[in-house]
Amino acid sequence: MKWLDISQGENSQAAIEAASAIIRTGGIVAFPTETVYGLGADAFCEPAVRRVFEIKGRKADNPLIVHVADMKDLDRFVEEIKPWARQLMAAFWPGTLSIVLKRKPGSFSDVVTGGLGSVAVRMPDNKATLALIRACKTPLVGPSANLSGSPSPTKAVHVKQDFDDRIEAILVDDAAYIGIESTVVDGRGDFPVILRPGAITLDMLRDVVGQAALQDSADVEVPRSPGMKYAHYQPKARVWLVDGDGKAEKIRRFLAENEHTGLFLSSELAHRIEAPMVITYDDTIKAAQLFYAALREFDEAGVAAIVCEVVDESGLGYALMNRMKKSADNHYIQ
Ligand code: AMP
Ligand code: MG
Protein backbone atom coordinates (compact mmCIF):
# COMPACT_ATOMS: atom_id res chain seq x y z
CA MET A 1 0.00 0.00 0.00
CA LYS A 2 1.46 3.36 -1.07
CA TRP A 3 1.43 5.90 1.74
CA LEU A 4 0.54 9.24 0.08
CA ASP A 5 0.92 11.72 2.94
CA ILE A 6 -0.73 15.12 2.59
CA SER A 7 -1.09 15.90 6.30
CA GLN A 8 1.74 18.48 6.25
CA GLY A 9 0.36 20.14 3.14
CA GLU A 10 3.49 19.30 1.15
CA ASN A 11 3.35 17.43 -2.14
CA SER A 12 -0.39 17.15 -1.86
CA GLN A 13 -0.84 17.84 -5.57
CA ALA A 14 1.53 15.01 -6.51
CA ALA A 15 -0.18 12.70 -4.01
CA ILE A 16 -3.62 13.49 -5.39
CA GLU A 17 -2.41 12.88 -8.94
CA ALA A 18 -0.87 9.54 -7.98
CA ALA A 19 -4.07 8.51 -6.17
CA SER A 20 -6.29 9.51 -9.07
CA ALA A 21 -4.10 7.60 -11.57
CA ILE A 22 -4.65 4.45 -9.49
CA ILE A 23 -8.42 4.92 -9.28
CA ARG A 24 -8.74 5.76 -12.98
CA THR A 25 -7.10 2.45 -13.82
CA GLY A 26 -9.49 0.49 -11.61
CA GLY A 27 -7.54 0.46 -8.33
CA ILE A 28 -8.58 1.17 -4.75
CA VAL A 29 -7.28 4.13 -2.74
CA ALA A 30 -8.39 4.85 0.83
CA PHE A 31 -9.25 8.51 1.36
CA PRO A 32 -9.67 10.76 4.40
CA THR A 33 -12.98 12.40 5.26
CA GLU A 34 -14.24 14.30 8.30
CA THR A 35 -16.23 11.23 9.47
CA VAL A 36 -13.98 8.19 8.93
CA TYR A 37 -11.57 7.02 6.19
CA GLY A 38 -13.26 5.55 3.10
CA LEU A 39 -12.24 2.86 0.60
CA GLY A 40 -12.32 4.76 -2.68
CA ALA A 41 -12.97 3.25 -6.10
CA ASP A 42 -14.58 4.44 -9.35
CA ALA A 43 -18.34 3.97 -8.88
CA PHE A 44 -18.61 3.26 -12.62
CA CYS A 45 -15.96 0.51 -12.60
CA GLU A 46 -17.80 -2.68 -11.63
CA PRO A 47 -14.71 -4.87 -11.06
CA ALA A 48 -13.24 -2.29 -8.67
CA VAL A 49 -16.53 -2.00 -6.79
CA ARG A 50 -16.77 -5.79 -6.53
CA ARG A 51 -13.25 -5.86 -5.09
CA VAL A 52 -14.24 -3.27 -2.46
CA PHE A 53 -17.02 -5.60 -1.25
CA GLU A 54 -14.69 -8.57 -1.36
CA ILE A 55 -11.78 -7.12 0.63
CA LYS A 56 -14.11 -5.63 3.26
CA GLY A 57 -16.03 -8.89 3.55
CA ARG A 58 -19.16 -6.81 3.06
CA LYS A 59 -22.52 -8.42 2.33
CA ALA A 60 -23.67 -7.80 -1.25
CA ASP A 61 -27.02 -6.35 -0.09
CA ASN A 62 -25.35 -3.57 1.92
CA PRO A 63 -25.13 -0.66 -0.53
CA LEU A 64 -22.25 1.80 -0.80
CA ILE A 65 -22.41 5.58 -0.46
CA VAL A 66 -21.31 7.37 -3.63
CA HIS A 67 -19.08 10.41 -3.03
CA VAL A 68 -19.19 13.48 -5.25
CA ALA A 69 -17.25 16.74 -5.35
CA ASP A 70 -19.76 18.91 -7.23
CA MET A 71 -23.54 19.03 -7.51
CA LYS A 72 -23.36 18.44 -11.25
CA ASP A 73 -21.72 15.04 -10.63
CA LEU A 74 -25.16 13.85 -9.50
CA ASP A 75 -26.65 14.34 -13.00
CA ARG A 76 -24.89 11.21 -14.24
CA PHE A 77 -26.69 8.81 -11.94
CA VAL A 78 -29.43 10.52 -9.93
CA GLU A 79 -32.96 10.68 -11.33
CA GLU A 80 -34.71 13.17 -9.10
CA ILE A 81 -33.79 15.59 -6.31
CA LYS A 82 -36.66 17.10 -4.32
CA PRO A 83 -36.38 20.81 -3.55
CA TRP A 84 -36.06 20.14 0.19
CA ALA A 85 -33.20 17.69 -0.48
CA ARG A 86 -31.44 20.42 -2.47
CA GLN A 87 -31.90 22.74 0.50
CA LEU A 88 -30.19 20.18 2.75
CA MET A 89 -27.31 19.83 0.30
CA ALA A 90 -26.94 23.62 0.17
CA ALA A 91 -26.93 23.79 3.96
CA PHE A 92 -24.69 20.83 4.83
CA TRP A 93 -22.43 19.97 1.86
CA PRO A 94 -19.57 19.43 1.91
CA GLY A 95 -20.35 17.64 5.16
CA THR A 96 -21.62 14.78 7.23
CA LEU A 97 -24.94 14.12 5.46
CA SER A 98 -25.63 11.23 3.04
CA ILE A 99 -28.91 11.44 1.14
CA VAL A 100 -30.67 8.45 -0.44
CA LEU A 101 -32.10 9.42 -3.84
CA LYS A 102 -33.76 7.69 -6.79
CA ARG A 103 -31.06 6.52 -9.15
CA LYS A 104 -31.06 6.61 -12.94
CA PRO A 105 -31.71 3.08 -14.18
CA GLY A 106 -28.67 1.64 -15.93
CA SER A 107 -26.37 4.42 -14.77
CA PHE A 108 -23.91 2.23 -12.91
CA SER A 109 -23.80 -1.41 -11.93
CA ASP A 110 -26.38 -2.74 -9.45
CA VAL A 111 -23.43 -3.99 -7.40
CA VAL A 112 -22.89 -0.44 -6.05
CA THR A 113 -26.36 -0.19 -4.55
CA GLY A 114 -26.93 -3.81 -3.59
CA GLY A 115 -29.59 -4.06 -6.29
CA LEU A 116 -31.63 -1.13 -4.93
CA GLY A 117 -33.22 1.46 -7.22
CA SER A 118 -31.85 4.13 -4.91
CA VAL A 119 -28.39 5.49 -4.24
CA ALA A 120 -26.94 7.25 -1.21
CA VAL A 121 -24.79 10.29 -2.05
CA ARG A 122 -22.50 12.51 -0.04
CA MET A 123 -19.98 15.31 -0.52
CA PRO A 124 -17.30 14.75 2.13
CA ASP A 125 -15.67 17.68 3.93
CA ASN A 126 -12.01 17.13 3.09
CA LYS A 127 -10.28 19.37 0.55
CA ALA A 128 -7.83 16.72 -0.65
CA THR A 129 -10.57 14.15 -1.11
CA LEU A 130 -12.70 16.62 -3.05
CA ALA A 131 -9.65 17.35 -5.24
CA LEU A 132 -9.14 13.60 -5.68
CA ILE A 133 -12.75 13.07 -6.83
CA ARG A 134 -12.37 15.96 -9.31
CA ALA A 135 -9.07 14.56 -10.59
CA CYS A 136 -10.67 11.13 -11.08
CA LYS A 137 -13.50 12.75 -13.08
CA THR A 138 -15.84 10.14 -11.64
CA PRO A 139 -17.83 9.73 -8.43
CA LEU A 140 -16.22 7.36 -5.92
CA VAL A 141 -17.75 4.68 -3.76
CA GLY A 142 -16.41 5.12 -0.25
CA PRO A 143 -17.52 2.66 2.41
CA SER A 144 -15.70 2.95 5.70
CA ALA A 145 -12.17 1.58 5.23
CA ASN A 146 -12.42 -1.21 7.81
CA LEU A 147 -13.10 -4.94 7.60
CA SER A 148 -16.87 -5.42 7.89
CA GLY A 149 -17.90 -5.58 11.52
CA SER A 150 -14.73 -3.91 12.90
CA PRO A 151 -14.47 -0.41 14.33
CA SER A 152 -14.31 2.25 11.61
CA PRO A 153 -10.95 3.90 10.82
CA THR A 154 -10.45 7.46 12.01
CA LYS A 155 -6.68 7.48 11.34
CA ALA A 156 -4.59 6.23 8.41
CA VAL A 157 -2.88 3.62 10.60
CA HIS A 158 -6.26 1.97 11.19
CA VAL A 159 -6.65 1.48 7.43
CA LYS A 160 -3.17 -0.05 7.34
CA GLN A 161 -4.14 -2.45 10.14
CA ASP A 162 -7.07 -3.79 8.11
CA PHE A 163 -5.89 -3.60 4.48
CA ASP A 164 -2.12 -3.08 4.32
CA ASP A 165 -1.22 -4.92 1.11
CA ARG A 166 -4.77 -5.43 -0.11
CA ILE A 167 -5.28 -1.92 -1.50
CA GLU A 168 -3.04 0.11 -3.79
CA ALA A 169 -2.69 3.30 -1.75
CA ILE A 170 -3.96 5.57 0.99
CA LEU A 171 -4.19 9.34 0.95
CA VAL A 172 -3.03 10.20 4.46
CA ASP A 173 -4.40 13.21 6.32
CA ASP A 174 -4.86 14.08 10.00
CA ALA A 175 -7.33 12.14 12.15
CA ALA A 176 -10.99 12.54 11.19
CA TYR A 177 -12.47 15.43 13.18
CA ILE A 178 -16.01 14.04 13.52
CA GLY A 179 -15.03 10.41 14.06
CA ILE A 180 -18.34 8.64 13.41
CA GLU A 181 -20.07 7.91 10.11
CA SER A 182 -22.37 10.31 8.28
CA THR A 183 -26.04 10.83 9.02
CA VAL A 184 -27.97 8.92 6.31
CA VAL A 185 -31.38 10.34 5.38
CA ASP A 186 -33.98 9.06 2.95
CA GLY A 187 -34.41 11.91 0.46
CA ARG A 188 -37.27 10.43 -1.55
CA GLY A 189 -40.30 11.26 0.59
CA ASP A 190 -41.93 14.55 1.57
CA PHE A 191 -39.38 15.25 4.30
CA PRO A 192 -36.09 13.72 5.49
CA VAL A 193 -36.18 10.51 7.50
CA ILE A 194 -32.98 9.59 9.33
CA LEU A 195 -31.93 6.01 8.53
CA ARG A 196 -28.61 6.21 10.39
CA PRO A 197 -27.89 8.93 12.98
CA GLY A 198 -24.73 11.02 12.67
CA ALA A 199 -23.34 14.44 13.50
CA ILE A 200 -26.13 16.18 11.55
CA THR A 201 -29.02 15.81 13.98
CA LEU A 202 -32.79 15.77 13.66
CA ASP A 203 -32.95 19.32 15.04
CA MET A 204 -30.38 20.54 12.50
CA LEU A 205 -32.47 19.05 9.66
CA ARG A 206 -35.64 20.63 11.08
CA ASP A 207 -33.94 24.01 11.27
CA VAL A 208 -33.41 23.87 7.50
CA VAL A 209 -36.54 22.14 6.14
CA GLY A 210 -39.08 22.30 8.97
CA GLN A 211 -40.12 18.67 9.16
CA ALA A 212 -37.85 15.67 9.70
CA ALA A 213 -38.20 12.28 11.40
CA LEU A 214 -36.20 9.36 12.73
CA GLN A 215 -36.88 5.99 11.18
CA ASP A 216 -38.67 3.79 13.67
CA SER A 217 -36.76 0.58 13.04
CA ALA A 218 -39.14 -1.37 15.25
CA ASP A 219 -41.95 -1.37 12.74
CA VAL A 220 -40.12 -2.03 9.48
CA GLU A 221 -39.57 -5.58 8.38
CA VAL A 222 -36.83 -4.76 5.90
CA PRO A 223 -34.76 -1.87 7.23
CA ARG A 224 -34.58 0.94 4.71
CA SER A 225 -30.86 1.19 5.36
CA PRO A 226 -29.74 -2.40 4.87
CA GLY A 227 -26.41 -1.90 6.63
CA MET A 228 -28.11 -1.20 9.93
CA LYS A 229 -29.09 -4.84 10.38
CA TYR A 230 -25.52 -6.18 10.54
CA ALA A 231 -23.21 -6.44 13.55
CA HIS A 232 -21.06 -3.34 13.59
CA TYR A 233 -18.20 -1.50 15.20
CA GLN A 234 -17.02 -4.51 17.20
CA PRO A 235 -13.41 -4.88 18.33
CA LYS A 236 -11.97 -8.27 19.31
CA ALA A 237 -12.49 -7.57 23.01
CA ARG A 238 -15.99 -7.76 24.46
CA VAL A 239 -17.47 -4.27 24.95
CA TRP A 240 -19.65 -3.26 27.90
CA LEU A 241 -21.44 -0.01 28.70
CA VAL A 242 -21.71 1.60 32.11
CA ASP A 243 -24.64 3.83 32.91
CA GLY A 244 -26.78 5.20 35.75
CA ASP A 245 -26.01 5.66 39.44
CA GLY A 246 -22.86 4.31 41.05
CA LYS A 247 -20.81 4.09 37.85
CA ALA A 248 -17.50 4.17 39.74
CA GLU A 249 -18.59 1.30 42.01
CA LYS A 250 -19.85 -0.73 39.09
CA ILE A 251 -16.51 -0.31 37.32
CA ARG A 252 -14.50 -1.18 40.43
CA ARG A 253 -16.54 -4.37 40.84
CA PHE A 254 -16.03 -5.24 37.19
CA LEU A 255 -12.27 -4.65 37.43
CA ALA A 256 -12.05 -6.87 40.49
CA GLU A 257 -13.54 -9.73 38.49
CA ASN A 258 -12.07 -9.05 35.04
CA GLU A 259 -8.38 -8.64 34.37
CA HIS A 260 -7.13 -6.88 31.25
CA THR A 261 -9.94 -4.38 30.94
CA GLY A 262 -9.69 -1.11 28.99
CA LEU A 263 -11.80 1.84 30.15
CA PHE A 264 -13.21 4.60 27.92
CA LEU A 265 -14.47 7.22 30.37
CA SER A 266 -15.22 10.90 30.84
CA SER A 267 -12.27 12.55 32.59
CA GLU A 268 -14.64 13.33 35.46
CA LEU A 269 -15.30 9.66 36.15
CA ALA A 270 -11.72 8.60 35.36
CA HIS A 271 -10.46 10.75 38.26
CA ARG A 272 -12.34 8.50 40.64
CA ILE A 273 -10.97 5.21 39.35
CA GLU A 274 -7.55 3.61 39.40
CA ALA A 275 -6.87 1.35 36.46
CA PRO A 276 -3.92 0.75 34.15
CA MET A 277 -5.68 1.21 30.82
CA VAL A 278 -7.89 4.27 30.60
CA ILE A 279 -8.67 6.54 27.64
CA THR A 280 -10.55 9.67 28.61
CA TYR A 281 -12.70 12.26 26.88
CA ASP A 282 -13.74 15.73 28.04
CA ASP A 283 -17.00 16.08 26.13
CA THR A 284 -19.21 14.34 23.58
CA ILE A 285 -17.37 15.83 20.59
CA LYS A 286 -14.07 14.44 21.89
CA ALA A 287 -15.72 11.12 22.77
CA ALA A 288 -16.97 10.72 19.19
CA GLN A 289 -13.52 11.61 17.78
CA LEU A 290 -11.78 9.08 20.02
CA PHE A 291 -14.26 6.22 20.29
CA TYR A 292 -13.22 3.94 17.38
CA ALA A 293 -9.53 4.69 17.89
CA ALA A 294 -9.89 3.74 21.57
CA LEU A 295 -11.47 0.39 20.67
CA ARG A 296 -8.58 -0.34 18.31
CA GLU A 297 -5.96 0.80 20.80
CA PHE A 298 -7.36 -1.50 23.48
CA ASP A 299 -7.37 -4.41 21.01
CA GLU A 300 -3.71 -3.71 20.19
CA ALA A 301 -2.96 -3.80 23.92
CA GLY A 302 -4.61 -7.23 24.07
CA VAL A 303 -7.41 -6.43 26.53
CA ALA A 304 -10.20 -8.97 27.09
CA ALA A 305 -12.90 -6.42 27.85
CA ILE A 306 -13.63 -2.74 27.24
CA VAL A 307 -15.98 -0.72 29.43
CA CYS A 308 -17.35 2.51 27.94
CA GLU A 309 -19.16 5.19 29.89
CA VAL A 310 -22.32 6.27 28.09
CA VAL A 311 -22.73 9.89 26.98
CA ASP A 312 -25.85 12.03 27.10
CA GLU A 313 -28.03 11.15 24.11
CA SER A 314 -28.68 14.74 23.02
CA GLY A 315 -27.17 16.21 19.85
CA LEU A 316 -24.15 14.26 18.58
CA GLY A 317 -24.52 12.01 21.64
CA TYR A 318 -27.47 10.26 20.00
CA ALA A 319 -25.30 9.07 17.10
CA LEU A 320 -22.39 8.13 19.36
CA MET A 321 -24.69 6.09 21.60
CA ASN A 322 -26.07 4.33 18.51
CA ARG A 323 -22.49 3.18 17.74
CA MET A 324 -21.61 2.40 21.37
CA LYS A 325 -24.71 0.26 21.84
CA LYS A 326 -23.94 -1.71 18.69
CA SER A 327 -20.34 -2.23 19.78
CA ALA A 328 -21.53 -3.54 23.10
CA ASP A 329 -24.42 -5.44 21.58
CA ASN A 330 -26.44 -3.61 24.25
CA HIS A 331 -24.65 -5.16 27.23
CA TYR A 332 -24.36 -3.04 30.39
CA ILE A 333 -22.34 -3.87 33.50
CA GLN A 334 -24.38 -3.97 36.69
P1 AMP B 1 -20.66 2.75 5.37
O1 AMP B 1 -20.32 2.52 3.93
O2 AMP B 1 -19.96 1.82 6.28
O3 AMP B 1 -20.59 4.19 5.77
O4 AMP B 1 -22.22 2.38 5.46
C1 AMP B 1 -23.14 2.98 4.57
C2 AMP B 1 -24.53 2.95 5.15
O5 AMP B 1 -25.43 3.62 4.25
C3 AMP B 1 -25.07 1.53 5.33
O6 AMP B 1 -25.79 1.47 6.54
C4 AMP B 1 -25.97 1.38 4.12
O7 AMP B 1 -26.98 0.41 4.31
C5 AMP B 1 -26.52 2.79 3.93
N1 AMP B 1 -26.92 2.99 2.53
C6 AMP B 1 -26.11 3.13 1.46
N2 AMP B 1 -26.83 3.23 0.33
C7 AMP B 1 -28.14 3.15 0.67
C8 AMP B 1 -29.37 3.18 -0.05
N3 AMP B 1 -29.41 3.30 -1.37
N4 AMP B 1 -30.50 3.07 0.66
C9 AMP B 1 -30.47 2.95 2.00
N5 AMP B 1 -29.35 2.91 2.74
C10 AMP B 1 -28.19 3.01 2.10
MG1 MG C 1 -19.01 0.99 7.80
Coordinates of C-alpha atoms and ligand atoms in Angstrom, one line a residue:
M1 CA 0.0 0.0 0.0
K2 CA 1.5 3.4 -1.1
W3 CA 1.4 5.9 1.7
L4 CA 0.5 9.2 0.1
D5 CA 0.9 11.7 2.9
I6 CA -0.7 15.1 2.6
S7 CA -1.1 15.9 6.3
Q8 CA 1.7 18.5 6.3
G9 CA 0.4 20.1 3.1
E10 CA 3.5 19.3 1.2
N11 CA 3.4 17.4 -2.1
S12 CA -0.4 17.2 -1.9
Q13 CA -0.8 17.8 -5.6
A14 CA 1.5 15.0 -6.5
A15 CA -0.2 12.7 -4.0
I16 CA -3.6 13.5 -5.4
E17 CA -2.4 12.9 -8.9
A18 CA -0.9 9.5 -8.0
A19 CA -4.1 8.5 -6.2
S20 CA -6.3 9.5 -9.1
A21 CA -4.1 7.6 -11.6
I22 CA -4.7 4.4 -9.5
I23 CA -8.4 4.9 -9.3
R24 CA -8.7 5.8 -13.0
T25 CA -7.1 2.4 -13.8
G26 CA -9.5 0.5 -11.6
G27 CA -7.5 0.5 -8.3
I28 CA -8.6 1.2 -4.7
V29 CA -7.3 4.1 -2.7
A30 CA -8.4 4.8 0.8
F31 CA -9.2 8.5 1.4
P32 CA -9.7 10.8 4.4
T33 CA -13.0 12.4 5.3
E34 CA -14.2 14.3 8.3
T35 CA -16.2 11.2 9.5
V36 CA -14.0 8.2 8.9
Y37 CA -11.6 7.0 6.2
G38 CA -13.3 5.5 3.1
L39 CA -12.2 2.9 0.6
G40 CA -12.3 4.8 -2.7
A41 CA -13.0 3.2 -6.1
D42 CA -14.6 4.4 -9.3
A43 CA -18.3 4.0 -8.9
F44 CA -18.6 3.3 -12.6
C45 CA -16.0 0.5 -12.6
E46 CA -17.8 -2.7 -11.6
P47 CA -14.7 -4.9 -11.1
A48 CA -13.2 -2.3 -8.7
V49 CA -16.5 -2.0 -6.8
R50 CA -16.8 -5.8 -6.5
R51 CA -13.2 -5.9 -5.1
V52 CA -14.2 -3.3 -2.5
F53 CA -17.0 -5.6 -1.3
E54 CA -14.7 -8.6 -1.4
I55 CA -11.8 -7.1 0.6
K56 CA -14.1 -5.6 3.3
G57 CA -16.0 -8.9 3.5
R58 CA -19.2 -6.8 3.1
K59 CA -22.5 -8.4 2.3
A60 CA -23.7 -7.8 -1.2
D61 CA -27.0 -6.3 -0.1
N62 CA -25.3 -3.6 1.9
P63 CA -25.1 -0.7 -0.5
L64 CA -22.3 1.8 -0.8
I65 CA -22.4 5.6 -0.5
V66 CA -21.3 7.4 -3.6
H67 CA -19.1 10.4 -3.0
V68 CA -19.2 13.5 -5.3
A69 CA -17.2 16.7 -5.4
D70 CA -19.8 18.9 -7.2
M71 CA -23.5 19.0 -7.5
K72 CA -23.4 18.4 -11.3
D73 CA -21.7 15.0 -10.6
L74 CA -25.2 13.9 -9.5
D75 CA -26.7 14.3 -13.0
R76 CA -24.9 11.2 -14.2
F77 CA -26.7 8.8 -11.9
V78 CA -29.4 10.5 -9.9
E79 CA -33.0 10.7 -11.3
E80 CA -34.7 13.2 -9.1
I81 CA -33.8 15.6 -6.3
K82 CA -36.7 17.1 -4.3
P83 CA -36.4 20.8 -3.5
W84 CA -36.1 20.1 0.2
A85 CA -33.2 17.7 -0.5
R86 CA -31.4 20.4 -2.5
Q87 CA -31.9 22.7 0.5
L88 CA -30.2 20.2 2.7
M89 CA -27.3 19.8 0.3
A90 CA -26.9 23.6 0.2
A91 CA -26.9 23.8 4.0
F92 CA -24.7 20.8 4.8
W93 CA -22.4 20.0 1.9
P94 CA -19.6 19.4 1.9
G95 CA -20.4 17.6 5.2
T96 CA -21.6 14.8 7.2
L97 CA -24.9 14.1 5.5
S98 CA -25.6 11.2 3.0
I99 CA -28.9 11.4 1.1
V100 CA -30.7 8.5 -0.4
L101 CA -32.1 9.4 -3.8
K102 CA -33.8 7.7 -6.8
R103 CA -31.1 6.5 -9.1
K104 CA -31.1 6.6 -12.9
P105 CA -31.7 3.1 -14.2
G106 CA -28.7 1.6 -15.9
S107 CA -26.4 4.4 -14.8
F108 CA -23.9 2.2 -12.9
S109 CA -23.8 -1.4 -11.9
D110 CA -26.4 -2.7 -9.5
V111 CA -23.4 -4.0 -7.4
V112 CA -22.9 -0.4 -6.1
T113 CA -26.4 -0.2 -4.5
G114 CA -26.9 -3.8 -3.6
G115 CA -29.6 -4.1 -6.3
L116 CA -31.6 -1.1 -4.9
G117 CA -33.2 1.5 -7.2
S118 CA -31.9 4.1 -4.9
V119 CA -28.4 5.5 -4.2
A120 CA -26.9 7.3 -1.2
V121 CA -24.8 10.3 -2.1
R122 CA -22.5 12.5 0.0
M123 CA -20.0 15.3 -0.5
P124 CA -17.3 14.8 2.1
D125 CA -15.7 17.7 3.9
N126 CA -12.0 17.1 3.1
K127 CA -10.3 19.4 0.6
A128 CA -7.8 16.7 -0.7
T129 CA -10.6 14.2 -1.1
L130 CA -12.7 16.6 -3.0
A131 CA -9.7 17.3 -5.2
L132 CA -9.1 13.6 -5.7
I133 CA -12.8 13.1 -6.8
R134 CA -12.4 16.0 -9.3
A135 CA -9.1 14.6 -10.6
C136 CA -10.7 11.1 -11.1
K137 CA -13.5 12.7 -13.1
T138 CA -15.8 10.1 -11.6
P139 CA -17.8 9.7 -8.4
L140 CA -16.2 7.4 -5.9
V141 CA -17.7 4.7 -3.8
G142 CA -16.4 5.1 -0.3
P143 CA -17.5 2.7 2.4
S144 CA -15.7 2.9 5.7
A145 CA -12.2 1.6 5.2
N146 CA -12.4 -1.2 7.8
L147 CA -13.1 -4.9 7.6
S148 CA -16.9 -5.4 7.9
G149 CA -17.9 -5.6 11.5
S150 CA -14.7 -3.9 12.9
P151 CA -14.5 -0.4 14.3
S152 CA -14.3 2.3 11.6
P153 CA -11.0 3.9 10.8
T154 CA -10.4 7.5 12.0
K155 CA -6.7 7.5 11.3
A156 CA -4.6 6.2 8.4
V157 CA -2.9 3.6 10.6
H158 CA -6.3 2.0 11.2
V159 CA -6.6 1.5 7.4
K160 CA -3.2 0.0 7.3
Q161 CA -4.1 -2.4 10.1
D162 CA -7.1 -3.8 8.1
F163 CA -5.9 -3.6 4.5
D164 CA -2.1 -3.1 4.3
D165 CA -1.2 -4.9 1.1
R166 CA -4.8 -5.4 -0.1
I167 CA -5.3 -1.9 -1.5
E168 CA -3.0 0.1 -3.8
A169 CA -2.7 3.3 -1.8
I170 CA -4.0 5.6 1.0
L171 CA -4.2 9.3 1.0
V172 CA -3.0 10.2 4.5
D173 CA -4.4 13.2 6.3
D174 CA -4.9 14.1 10.0
A175 CA -7.3 12.1 12.2
A176 CA -11.0 12.5 11.2
Y177 CA -12.5 15.4 13.2
I178 CA -16.0 14.0 13.5
G179 CA -15.0 10.4 14.1
I180 CA -18.3 8.6 13.4
E181 CA -20.1 7.9 10.1
S182 CA -22.4 10.3 8.3
T183 CA -26.0 10.8 9.0
V184 CA -28.0 8.9 6.3
V185 CA -31.4 10.3 5.4
D186 CA -34.0 9.1 3.0
G187 CA -34.4 11.9 0.5
R188 CA -37.3 10.4 -1.5
G189 CA -40.3 11.3 0.6
D190 CA -41.9 14.5 1.6
F191 CA -39.4 15.3 4.3
P192 CA -36.1 13.7 5.5
V193 CA -36.2 10.5 7.5
I194 CA -33.0 9.6 9.3
L195 CA -31.9 6.0 8.5
R196 CA -28.6 6.2 10.4
P197 CA -27.9 8.9 13.0
G198 CA -24.7 11.0 12.7
A199 CA -23.3 14.4 13.5
I200 CA -26.1 16.2 11.5
T201 CA -29.0 15.8 14.0
L202 CA -32.8 15.8 13.7
D203 CA -32.9 19.3 15.0
M204 CA -30.4 20.5 12.5
L205 CA -32.5 19.1 9.7
R206 CA -35.6 20.6 11.1
D207 CA -33.9 24.0 11.3
V208 CA -33.4 23.9 7.5
V209 CA -36.5 22.1 6.1
G210 CA -39.1 22.3 9.0
Q211 CA -40.1 18.7 9.2
A212 CA -37.8 15.7 9.7
A213 CA -38.2 12.3 11.4
L214 CA -36.2 9.4 12.7
Q215 CA -36.9 6.0 11.2
D216 CA -38.7 3.8 13.7
S217 CA -36.8 0.6 13.0
A218 CA -39.1 -1.4 15.3
D219 CA -41.9 -1.4 12.7
V220 CA -40.1 -2.0 9.5
E221 CA -39.6 -5.6 8.4
V222 CA -36.8 -4.8 5.9
P223 CA -34.8 -1.9 7.2
R224 CA -34.6 0.9 4.7
S225 CA -30.9 1.2 5.4
P226 CA -29.7 -2.4 4.9
G227 CA -26.4 -1.9 6.6
M228 CA -28.1 -1.2 9.9
K229 CA -29.1 -4.8 10.4
Y230 CA -25.5 -6.2 10.5
A231 CA -23.2 -6.4 13.5
H232 CA -21.1 -3.3 13.6
Y233 CA -18.2 -1.5 15.2
Q234 CA -17.0 -4.5 17.2
P235 CA -13.4 -4.9 18.3
K236 CA -12.0 -8.3 19.3
A237 CA -12.5 -7.6 23.0
R238 CA -16.0 -7.8 24.5
V239 CA -17.5 -4.3 24.9
W240 CA -19.6 -3.3 27.9
L241 CA -21.4 0.0 28.7
V242 CA -21.7 1.6 32.1
D243 CA -24.6 3.8 32.9
G244 CA -26.8 5.2 35.7
D245 CA -26.0 5.7 39.4
G246 CA -22.9 4.3 41.1
K247 CA -20.8 4.1 37.8
A248 CA -17.5 4.2 39.7
E249 CA -18.6 1.3 42.0
K250 CA -19.9 -0.7 39.1
I251 CA -16.5 -0.3 37.3
R252 CA -14.5 -1.2 40.4
R253 CA -16.5 -4.4 40.8
F254 CA -16.0 -5.2 37.2
L255 CA -12.3 -4.6 37.4
A256 CA -12.0 -6.9 40.5
E257 CA -13.5 -9.7 38.5
N258 CA -12.1 -9.1 35.0
E259 CA -8.4 -8.6 34.4
H260 CA -7.1 -6.9 31.3
T261 CA -9.9 -4.4 30.9
G262 CA -9.7 -1.1 29.0
L263 CA -11.8 1.8 30.2
F264 CA -13.2 4.6 27.9
L265 CA -14.5 7.2 30.4
S266 CA -15.2 10.9 30.8
S267 CA -12.3 12.5 32.6
E268 CA -14.6 13.3 35.5
L269 CA -15.3 9.7 36.2
A270 CA -11.7 8.6 35.4
H271 CA -10.5 10.8 38.3
R272 CA -12.3 8.5 40.6
I273 CA -11.0 5.2 39.3
E274 CA -7.5 3.6 39.4
A275 CA -6.9 1.3 36.5
P276 CA -3.9 0.7 34.2
M277 CA -5.7 1.2 30.8
V278 CA -7.9 4.3 30.6
I279 CA -8.7 6.5 27.6
T280 CA -10.6 9.7 28.6
Y281 CA -12.7 12.3 26.9
D282 CA -13.7 15.7 28.0
D283 CA -17.0 16.1 26.1
T284 CA -19.2 14.3 23.6
I285 CA -17.4 15.8 20.6
K286 CA -14.1 14.4 21.9
A287 CA -15.7 11.1 22.8
A288 CA -17.0 10.7 19.2
Q289 CA -13.5 11.6 17.8
L290 CA -11.8 9.1 20.0
F291 CA -14.3 6.2 20.3
Y292 CA -13.2 3.9 17.4
A293 CA -9.5 4.7 17.9
A294 CA -9.9 3.7 21.6
L295 CA -11.5 0.4 20.7
R296 CA -8.6 -0.3 18.3
E297 CA -6.0 0.8 20.8
F298 CA -7.4 -1.5 23.5
D299 CA -7.4 -4.4 21.0
E300 CA -3.7 -3.7 20.2
A301 CA -3.0 -3.8 23.9
G302 CA -4.6 -7.2 24.1
V303 CA -7.4 -6.4 26.5
A304 CA -10.2 -9.0 27.1
A305 CA -12.9 -6.4 27.9
I306 CA -13.6 -2.7 27.2
V307 CA -16.0 -0.7 29.4
C308 CA -17.4 2.5 27.9
E309 CA -19.2 5.2 29.9
V310 CA -22.3 6.3 28.1
V311 CA -22.7 9.9 27.0
D312 CA -25.9 12.0 27.1
E313 CA -28.0 11.1 24.1
S314 CA -28.7 14.7 23.0
G315 CA -27.2 16.2 19.8
L316 CA -24.2 14.3 18.6
G317 CA -24.5 12.0 21.6
Y318 CA -27.5 10.3 20.0
A319 CA -25.3 9.1 17.1
L320 CA -22.4 8.1 19.4
M321 CA -24.7 6.1 21.6
N322 CA -26.1 4.3 18.5
R323 CA -22.5 3.2 17.7
M324 CA -21.6 2.4 21.4
K325 CA -24.7 0.3 21.8
K326 CA -23.9 -1.7 18.7
S327 CA -20.3 -2.2 19.8
A328 CA -21.5 -3.5 23.1
D329 CA -24.4 -5.4 21.6
N330 CA -26.4 -3.6 24.2
H331 CA -24.7 -5.2 27.2
Y332 CA -24.4 -3.0 30.4
I333 CA -22.3 -3.9 33.5
Q334 CA -24.4 -4.0 36.7
Ligands
AMP1 P1 -20.7 2.7 5.4 O1 -20.3 2.5 3.9 O2 -20.0 1.8 6.3 O3 -20.6 4.2 5.8 O4 -22.2 2.4 5.5 C1 -23.1 3.0 4.6 C2 -24.5 2.9 5.1 O5 -25.4 3.6 4.2 C3 -25.1 1.5 5.3 O6 -25.8 1.5 6.5 C4 -26.0 1.4 4.1 O7 -27.0 0.4 4.3 C5 -26.5 2.8 3.9 N1 -26.9 3.0 2.5 C6 -26.1 3.1 1.5 N2 -26.8 3.2 0.3 C7 -28.1 3.2 0.7 C8 -29.4 3.2 -0.1 N3 -29.4 3.3 -1.4 N4 -30.5 3.1 0.7 C9 -30.5 3.0 2.0 N5 -29.4 2.9 2.7 C10 -28.2 3.0 2.1
MG2 MG -19.0 1.0 7.8

